[in-house]
């Protein structure tokens, strides 16, 4: 997933679409897009919105600490949770440097962004947040395919990952171009 921050207007359509698509319980969220980086004094002020969710790490501590293998990589490298195997120990919540997980109060299992893998992506559709994004700030595709739109977009825009110092090798890419950090 690519997130181009300059195009995000903070409307929270992604937040709502995600809750609706994934039946996320009241008061819990797989993604949020809070305001950040407020700078300056009125009338010369700026801020940006930054979508927060699972970063789909390639070296995910949530997977390695899980004692029951409930947290796992699927065949496409997407980090998922097998609700039936999860014992709710919360090791993964503690291990995740992005605070991306929570215990779903209805299932009792760890929950987080799934890239809408089962309901959308595995059927060739885009994740709910991506197809809902009014600003076109969210893009999704196969970065390993150099002909994909996301790969071509990244070739033209400098992207970075959040908190690289944790060494989890996130795959979600943020473009800060045009944003005052
Ligand atoms: S962001 Fe957190 S929950 Fe998502 S893959 Fe990385 S460590 Fe796991
Ligand atoms: S809460 Fe569930 S997914 Fe997380 S570490 Fe424990 S068993 Fe694994
Ligand atoms: S990809 Fe799906 S689960 Fe993840 S934040 Fe977007 S709508 Fe929610």
XYZ file of N, CA and C and ligand atoms in Angstrom:
567
model
N 0.846 -1.195 0.000
C 0.000 0.000 0.000
C 0.874 1.236 0.000
N 0.484 2.179 -0.830
C 1.164 3.470 -0.860
C 0.203 4.515 -0.293
N 0.735 5.402 0.541
C -0.071 6.474 1.116
C 0.606 7.800 0.773
N -0.032 8.584 -0.087
C 0.532 9.869 -0.500
C -0.149 10.950 0.341
N 0.576 11.418 1.348
C -0.032 12.246 2.394
C -0.594 13.571 1.872
N 0.051 14.136 0.880
C -0.415 15.432 0.379
C -1.831 15.330 -0.187
N -2.229 14.139 -0.590
C -3.544 13.972 -1.207
C -4.638 13.642 -0.199
N -4.239 13.419 1.053
C -5.217 13.047 2.091
C -5.803 14.296 2.711
N -7.163 14.368 2.744
C -7.828 15.539 3.329
C -8.388 15.229 4.723
N -8.061 14.071 5.241
C -8.474 13.740 6.613
C -9.957 13.491 6.773
N -10.623 13.071 5.715
C -12.090 12.940 5.758
C -12.556 11.723 6.547
N -11.648 10.775 6.804
C -11.942 9.545 7.560
C -12.858 8.577 6.811
N -13.014 8.763 5.498
C -13.806 7.800 4.722
C -13.164 6.406 4.831
N -11.847 6.359 4.863
C -11.142 5.065 4.991
C -11.454 4.408 6.325
N -11.488 5.219 7.366
C -11.767 4.704 8.717
C -13.155 4.063 8.759
N -14.119 4.769 8.178
C -15.499 4.294 8.195
C -15.668 3.068 7.291
N -15.061 3.127 6.086
C -15.172 2.003 5.147
C -14.575 0.733 5.758
N -13.466 0.898 6.459
C -12.813 -0.250 7.083
C -13.698 -0.870 8.152
N -14.287 -0.045 8.982
C -15.156 -0.575 10.045
C -16.357 -1.310 9.451
N -16.921 -0.724 8.398
C -18.097 -1.313 7.770
C -17.730 -2.641 7.089
N -16.658 -2.613 6.317
C -16.244 -3.804 5.562
C -15.905 -4.978 6.482
N -15.273 -4.656 7.605
C -14.723 -5.709 8.451
C -15.482 -5.909 9.764
N -16.644 -5.272 9.879
C -17.461 -5.386 11.097
C -16.621 -5.186 12.358
N -15.841 -4.115 12.357
C -15.005 -3.816 13.523
C -15.913 -3.258 14.623
N -15.807 -3.808 15.839
C -16.730 -3.389 16.913
C -16.643 -1.897 17.236
N -17.708 -1.384 17.829
C -17.745 0.029 18.253
C -16.538 0.352 19.127
N -15.942 1.489 18.867
C -14.825 1.948 19.695
C -13.492 1.303 19.351
N -13.472 0.395 18.374
C -12.215 -0.228 17.961
C -11.976 0.072 16.475
N -10.712 0.060 16.079
C -10.363 0.494 14.725
C -9.200 -0.325 14.168
N -9.302 -0.708 12.893
C -8.139 -1.281 12.200
C -7.294 -0.186 11.582
N -7.900 0.957 11.359
C -7.152 2.095 10.825
C -7.787 3.377 11.324
N -6.933 4.378 11.450
C -7.376 5.739 11.787
C -6.489 6.689 11.011
N -6.950 7.897 10.787
C -6.124 8.868 10.059
C -6.112 10.191 10.816
N -5.357 10.253 11.907
C -5.351 11.479 12.717
C -4.529 12.604 12.086
N -4.805 13.824 12.546
C -4.011 14.989 12.130
C -2.661 14.942 12.824
N -1.664 15.457 12.131
C -0.294 15.427 12.628
C 0.454 16.672 12.206
N 1.556 16.942 12.886
C 2.521 17.929 12.417
C 2.006 19.350 12.311
N 1.147 19.746 13.267
C 0.659 21.128 13.236
C 1.841 22.085 13.398
N 1.952 23.000 12.440
C 3.091 23.928 12.452
C 2.624 25.351 12.168
N 3.366 26.343 12.714
C 3.123 27.737 12.399
C 2.092 28.378 13.314
N 1.836 29.677 13.047
C 0.809 30.394 13.794
C -0.162 31.003 12.788
N -1.377 31.095 13.207
C -2.440 31.591 12.338
C -2.071 32.946 11.745
N -2.228 33.215 10.461
C -2.911 32.365 9.473
C -1.947 31.453 8.699
N -0.671 31.456 9.063
C 0.290 30.617 8.330
C 0.487 29.288 9.051
N -0.468 28.411 8.909
C -0.389 27.127 9.599
C -0.440 25.986 8.593
N 0.091 24.839 8.991
C -0.014 23.646 8.150
C -0.121 22.418 9.046
N -0.767 21.417 8.543
C -0.780 20.111 9.190
C -1.051 19.076 8.110
N -0.882 17.827 8.470
C -1.205 16.753 7.527
C -1.877 15.619 8.280
N -2.449 14.718 7.528
C -3.133 13.563 8.115
C -2.345 12.313 7.740
N -2.203 11.420 8.677
C -1.409 10.223 8.381
C -2.173 8.964 8.778
N -2.426 8.138 7.782
C -3.183 6.900 8.003
C -2.348 5.929 8.821
N -2.930 5.455 9.897
C -2.247 4.487 10.763
C -2.947 3.132 10.649
N -2.171 2.088 10.481
C -2.708 0.724 10.432
C -1.510 -0.221 10.440
N -1.777 -1.512 10.376
C -0.688 -2.488 10.263
C 0.197 -2.135 9.069
N 1.488 -2.209 9.264
C 2.450 -1.851 8.211
C 2.861 -3.053 7.372
N 2.257 -4.192 7.612
C 2.546 -5.417 6.853
C 4.063 -5.647 6.737
N 4.669 -5.822 7.892
C 6.129 -5.957 7.966
C 6.601 -7.277 7.349
N 7.775 -7.206 6.712
C 8.380 -8.437 6.169
C 9.101 -9.216 7.260
N 9.472 -8.526 8.339
C 10.140 -9.173 9.462
C 9.308 -8.878 10.707
N 8.116 -9.463 10.743
C 7.103 -9.047 11.703
C 7.283 -9.706 13.068
N 7.541 -8.914 14.106
C 7.657 -9.496 15.444
C 6.344 -10.095 15.943
N 5.220 -9.592 15.446
C 3.934 -10.147 15.881
C 3.814 -11.607 15.475
N 4.440 -11.952 14.366
C 4.404 -13.350 13.904
C 5.380 -14.201 14.726
N 6.584 -13.665 14.944
C 7.595 -14.499 15.603
C 7.285 -14.737 17.083
N 6.556 -13.803 17.744
C 6.285 -14.018 19.177
C 5.043 -14.858 19.425
N 4.231 -15.059 18.431
C 2.943 -15.738 18.648
C 3.162 -17.201 19.023
N 2.733 -17.603 20.217
C 3.015 -18.970 20.683
C 2.175 -20.053 20.002
N 1.115 -19.659 19.313
C 0.221 -20.667 18.721
C 0.224 -20.634 17.190
N 1.087 -19.797 16.609
C 1.100 -19.607 15.154
C -0.225 -19.054 14.622
N -0.967 -18.394 15.506
C -2.202 -17.743 15.040
C -1.867 -16.576 14.116
N -0.758 -15.890 14.413
C -0.296 -14.815 13.532
C 0.627 -15.435 12.505
N 0.359 -15.188 11.253
C 1.116 -15.881 10.207
C 1.159 -15.058 8.926
N 2.079 -15.465 8.036
C 2.132 -14.897 6.684
C 1.332 -15.806 5.773
N 0.469 -15.233 4.960
C -0.218 -16.068 3.979
C 0.651 -16.194 2.716
N 0.121 -16.830 1.712
C 0.896 -17.141 0.507
C 1.363 -15.899 -0.236
N 0.707 -14.764 0.006
C 1.117 -13.528 -0.657
C 1.919 -12.617 0.275
N 2.325 -13.156 1.418
C 3.155 -12.365 2.329
C 2.362 -11.393 3.186
N 1.034 -11.566 3.223
C 0.193 -10.694 4.045
C 0.123 -11.282 5.459
N 0.334 -10.447 6.459
C 0.273 -10.905 7.857
C -1.196 -10.966 8.280
N -1.613 -12.139 8.710
C -3.004 -12.341 9.107
C -3.075 -13.006 10.477
N -4.281 -13.087 11.026
C -4.498 -13.759 12.315
C -5.558 -14.842 12.122
N -5.228 -16.050 12.552
C -6.205 -17.142 12.545
C -6.960 -17.069 13.878
N -8.191 -16.587 13.805
C -8.987 -16.338 15.013
C -9.147 -17.617 15.839
N -9.256 -18.747 15.165
C -9.462 -20.000 15.895
C -8.231 -20.447 16.676
N -7.046 -19.996 16.226
C -5.822 -20.387 16.937
C -5.404 -19.377 18.001
N -5.956 -18.181 17.938
C -5.527 -17.120 18.848
C -6.067 -17.384 20.254
N -5.157 -17.267 21.242
C -5.571 -17.475 22.640
C -5.674 -16.145 23.395
N -5.519 -15.056 22.672
C -5.694 -13.741 23.286
C -4.610 -13.359 24.281
N -3.416 -13.915 24.112
C -2.336 -13.665 25.085
C -1.760 -12.258 24.986
N -1.991 -11.598 23.881
C -1.569 -10.207 23.648
C -0.062 -10.030 23.457
N 0.684 -11.117 23.288
C 2.123 -10.972 23.009
C 2.328 -10.102 21.761
N 1.503 -10.360 20.756
C 1.673 -9.630 19.484
C 1.363 -8.149 19.639
N 0.403 -7.825 20.510
C 0.083 -6.413 20.728
C 1.294 -5.701 21.318
N 1.978 -6.386 22.228
C 3.160 -5.792 22.868
C 4.319 -5.724 21.891
N 4.445 -6.726 21.027
C 5.596 -6.798 20.118
C 5.509 -5.810 18.958
N 4.325 -5.391 18.602
C 4.168 -4.522 17.422
C 4.593 -3.088 17.731
N 5.602 -2.579 17.055
C 6.047 -1.204 17.327
C 5.096 -0.143 16.777
N 4.111 -0.557 16.024
C 3.203 0.394 15.388
C 1.845 0.477 16.098
N 1.708 -0.250 17.189
C 0.452 -0.218 17.944
C -0.737 -0.526 17.027
N -0.512 -1.479 16.123
C -1.494 -1.727 15.069
C -2.555 -2.752 15.468
N -2.327 -3.441 16.589
C -3.237 -4.543 16.945
C -4.080 -4.232 18.175
N -5.183 -4.920 18.261
C -6.044 -4.830 19.445
C -6.741 -6.174 19.608
N -7.289 -6.399 20.780
C -8.089 -7.608 20.967
C -9.535 -7.253 20.636
N -10.055 -7.903 19.624
C -11.432 -7.653 19.188
C -12.374 -8.065 20.316
N -13.187 -7.093 20.768
C -13.993 -7.396 21.951
C -15.136 -8.359 21.664
N -15.396 -8.625 20.392
C -16.438 -9.611 20.083
C -15.869 -11.013 19.886
N -14.678 -11.112 19.254
C -14.106 -12.442 19.000
C -13.136 -12.871 20.101
N -12.581 -11.897 20.836
C -11.579 -12.230 21.855
C -10.215 -12.522 21.255
N -10.084 -12.340 19.956
C -8.820 -12.629 19.262
C -8.137 -11.331 18.830
N -6.829 -11.447 18.567
C -6.091 -10.289 18.054
C -6.667 -9.900 16.689
N -6.701 -8.603 16.464
C -7.283 -8.083 15.212
C -6.410 -6.938 14.717
N -6.489 -6.666 13.437
C -5.702 -5.590 12.820
C -6.084 -5.521 11.352
N -5.483 -4.602 10.622
C -5.682 -4.524 9.179
C -5.243 -5.841 8.532
N -6.054 -6.289 7.595
C -5.740 -7.521 6.862
C -5.479 -7.247 5.376
N -5.403 -5.964 5.009
C -5.408 -5.565 3.602
C -6.716 -6.027 2.935
N -7.751 -6.283 3.754
C -9.023 -6.824 3.229
C -8.737 -8.022 2.331
N -7.817 -8.864 2.773
C -7.334 -9.919 1.881
C -8.448 -10.880 1.446
N -9.168 -11.412 2.428
C -10.156 -12.430 2.058
C -11.368 -11.844 1.358
N -11.836 -10.698 1.842
C -13.093 -10.160 1.300
C -12.895 -9.394 -0.003
N -11.708 -8.906 -0.266
C -11.515 -8.050 -1.437
C -10.328 -8.486 -2.312
N -9.144 -8.430 -1.744
C -7.924 -8.585 -2.563
C -7.846 -9.966 -3.228
N -8.239 -11.005 -2.504
C -8.167 -12.348 -3.094
C -9.165 -12.513 -4.242
N -10.113 -11.569 -4.346
C -11.082 -11.603 -5.455
C -10.716 -10.600 -6.545
N -9.523 -10.037 -6.438
C -9.072 -9.094 -7.464
C -9.558 -7.677 -7.244
N -10.155 -7.430 -6.068
C -10.638 -6.065 -5.776
C -9.637 -5.344 -4.881
N -9.821 -4.028 -4.775
C -8.948 -3.248 -3.904
C -9.486 -3.273 -2.473
N -8.613 -3.059 -1.498
C -9.095 -2.948 -0.118
C -10.148 -1.846 0.001
N -11.049 -2.005 0.962
C -12.165 -1.059 1.099
C -11.685 0.370 1.301
N -10.640 0.547 2.088
C -10.173 1.927 2.345
C -9.627 2.560 1.072
N -8.979 1.756 0.247
C -8.364 2.288 -0.980
C -9.452 2.710 -1.963
N -10.453 1.857 -2.147
C -11.473 2.207 -3.141
C -12.379 3.319 -2.648
N -12.359 3.597 -1.338
C -13.205 4.666 -0.790
C -12.494 6.005 -0.745
N -11.192 6.003 -0.819
C -10.409 7.229 -0.588
C -10.751 8.306 -1.620
N -11.385 9.390 -1.154
C -11.855 10.434 -2.081
C -10.710 11.252 -2.666
N -9.606 11.324 -1.934
C -8.489 12.136 -2.413
C -7.529 11.374 -3.305
N -7.741 10.081 -3.449
C -6.802 9.273 -4.223
C -5.454 9.170 -3.526
N -5.481 9.249 -2.187
C -4.230 9.208 -1.424
C -3.734 7.779 -1.207
N -4.635 6.801 -1.365
C -4.273 5.403 -1.088
C -4.200 4.620 -2.392
N -3.098 3.893 -2.550
C -2.915 3.045 -3.728
C -2.508 1.660 -3.268
N -2.887 0.657 -4.036
C -2.608 -0.719 -3.617
C -2.271 -1.575 -4.828
N -1.256 -2.407 -4.688
C -0.910 -3.296 -5.790
C 0.337 -4.097 -5.479
N 0.887 -4.698 -6.517
C 2.033 -5.585 -6.365
C 3.322 -4.835 -6.692
N 4.073 -4.497 -5.644
C 5.321 -3.743 -5.855
C 6.391 -4.598 -6.535
N 6.219 -5.908 -6.508
C 7.200 -6.775 -7.166
C 7.018 -6.798 -8.686
N 5.866 -6.281 -9.130
C 5.619 -6.226 -10.577
C 6.000 -4.831 -11.074
N 7.100 -4.702 -11.821
C 7.543 -3.377 -12.241
C 6.544 -2.659 -13.143
N 5.604 -3.403 -13.718
C 4.607 -2.773 -14.596
C 3.350 -2.327 -13.842
N 3.281 -2.672 -12.560
C 2.081 -2.302 -11.798
C 2.039 -0.791 -11.588
N 0.821 -0.275 -11.380
C 0.660 1.175 -11.167
C 1.417 1.626 -9.926
N 1.387 0.795 -8.886
C 2.070 1.206 -7.647
C 3.582 1.269 -7.847
N 4.137 0.303 -8.575
C 5.586 0.309 -8.819
C 5.964 1.524 -9.656
N 5.134 1.831 -10.639
C 5.436 2.983 -11.487
C 5.270 4.295 -10.716
N 4.324 4.333 -9.814
C 4.123 5.535 -8.992
C 5.337 5.733 -8.071
N 5.805 4.639 -7.494
C 6.962 4.738 -6.585
C 8.238 5.132 -7.328
N 8.305 4.780 -8.595
C 9.484 5.153 -9.385
C 9.556 6.664 -9.573
N 8.386 7.320 -9.460
C 8.335 8.769 -9.688
C 8.308 9.577 -8.395
N 8.045 8.917 -7.271
C 7.914 9.638 -6.004
C 8.753 8.960 -4.927
N 9.429 9.770 -4.145
C 10.262 9.224 -3.075
C 9.362 8.796 -1.901
N 9.509 7.559 -1.505
C 8.673 7.043 -0.407
C 9.557 6.615 0.749
N 8.950 6.532 1.925
C 9.685 6.041 3.089
C 8.756 5.195 3.957
N 9.362 4.438 4.849
C 8.565 3.634 5.768
C 8.626 4.276 7.146
N 7.636 3.974 7.980
C 7.609 4.542 9.328
C 8.474 3.703 10.271
N 9.152 4.370 11.186
C 9.957 3.720 12.235
C 10.893 2.630 11.703
N 11.719 2.948 10.699
C 12.603 1.913 10.143
C 13.589 1.377 11.171
N 13.832 2.175 12.227
C 14.805 1.768 13.247
C 14.420 0.478 13.971
N 13.161 0.071 13.881
C 12.761 -1.173 14.542
C 13.106 -2.416 13.718
N 13.507 -2.210 12.485
C 13.968 -3.331 11.666
C 12.890 -4.330 11.275
N 11.643 -3.887 11.263
C 10.563 -4.822 10.913
C 10.305 -4.855 9.405
N 10.954 -3.979 8.663
C 10.821 -3.903 7.207
C 9.360 -3.821 6.742
N 8.719 -2.712 7.091
C 7.325 -2.529 6.659
C 7.218 -2.484 5.131
N 6.075 -2.887 4.618
C 5.856 -2.792 3.171
C 4.962 -1.604 2.817
N 4.277 -1.042 3.792
C 3.459 0.144 3.519
C 4.398 1.331 3.315
N 4.195 2.036 2.218
C 5.092 3.114 1.814
C 4.391 4.466 1.943
N 5.055 5.406 2.579
C 4.489 6.756 2.776
C 5.244 7.756 1.908
N 4.498 8.588 1.210
C 5.100 9.671 0.414
C 4.782 10.990 1.123
N 5.834 11.641 1.606
C 5.663 12.902 2.339
C 5.831 14.129 1.430
N 6.121 13.896 0.171
C 6.291 14.977 -0.804
C 5.161 16.005 -0.683
N 5.520 17.275 -0.588
C 4.495 18.309 -0.532
C 3.935 18.547 0.859
N 4.445 17.815 1.856
C 3.946 17.940 3.223
C 5.058 18.529 4.083
N 4.708 19.447 4.987
C 5.701 19.993 5.926
C 5.716 19.073 7.147
N 6.825 18.336 7.319
C 6.900 17.366 8.420
C 7.111 18.045 9.760
S 2.748 -3.434 11.896
Fe 2.652 -4.621 13.779
S 0.908 -6.008 13.473
Fe 1.520 -5.255 11.442
S 2.968 -6.784 10.635
Fe 4.171 -5.142 11.623
S 4.511 -5.894 13.729
Fe 2.806 -7.090 12.861
S -2.895 -12.687 21.003
Fe -3.282 -14.370 19.518
S -2.202 -13.768 17.648
Fe -1.403 -12.519 19.348
S 0.415 -13.647 20.095
Fe -1.299 -14.305 21.347
S -2.098 -16.120 20.299
Fe -0.787 -15.083 18.834
S -6.948 -2.594 3.949
Fe -8.980 -3.238 4.716
S -8.573 -3.862 6.831
Fe -6.812 -2.620 6.185
S -7.268 -0.500 6.805
Fe -7.976 -0.756 4.669
S -10.156 -1.321 4.872
Fe -9.187 -1.690 6.872
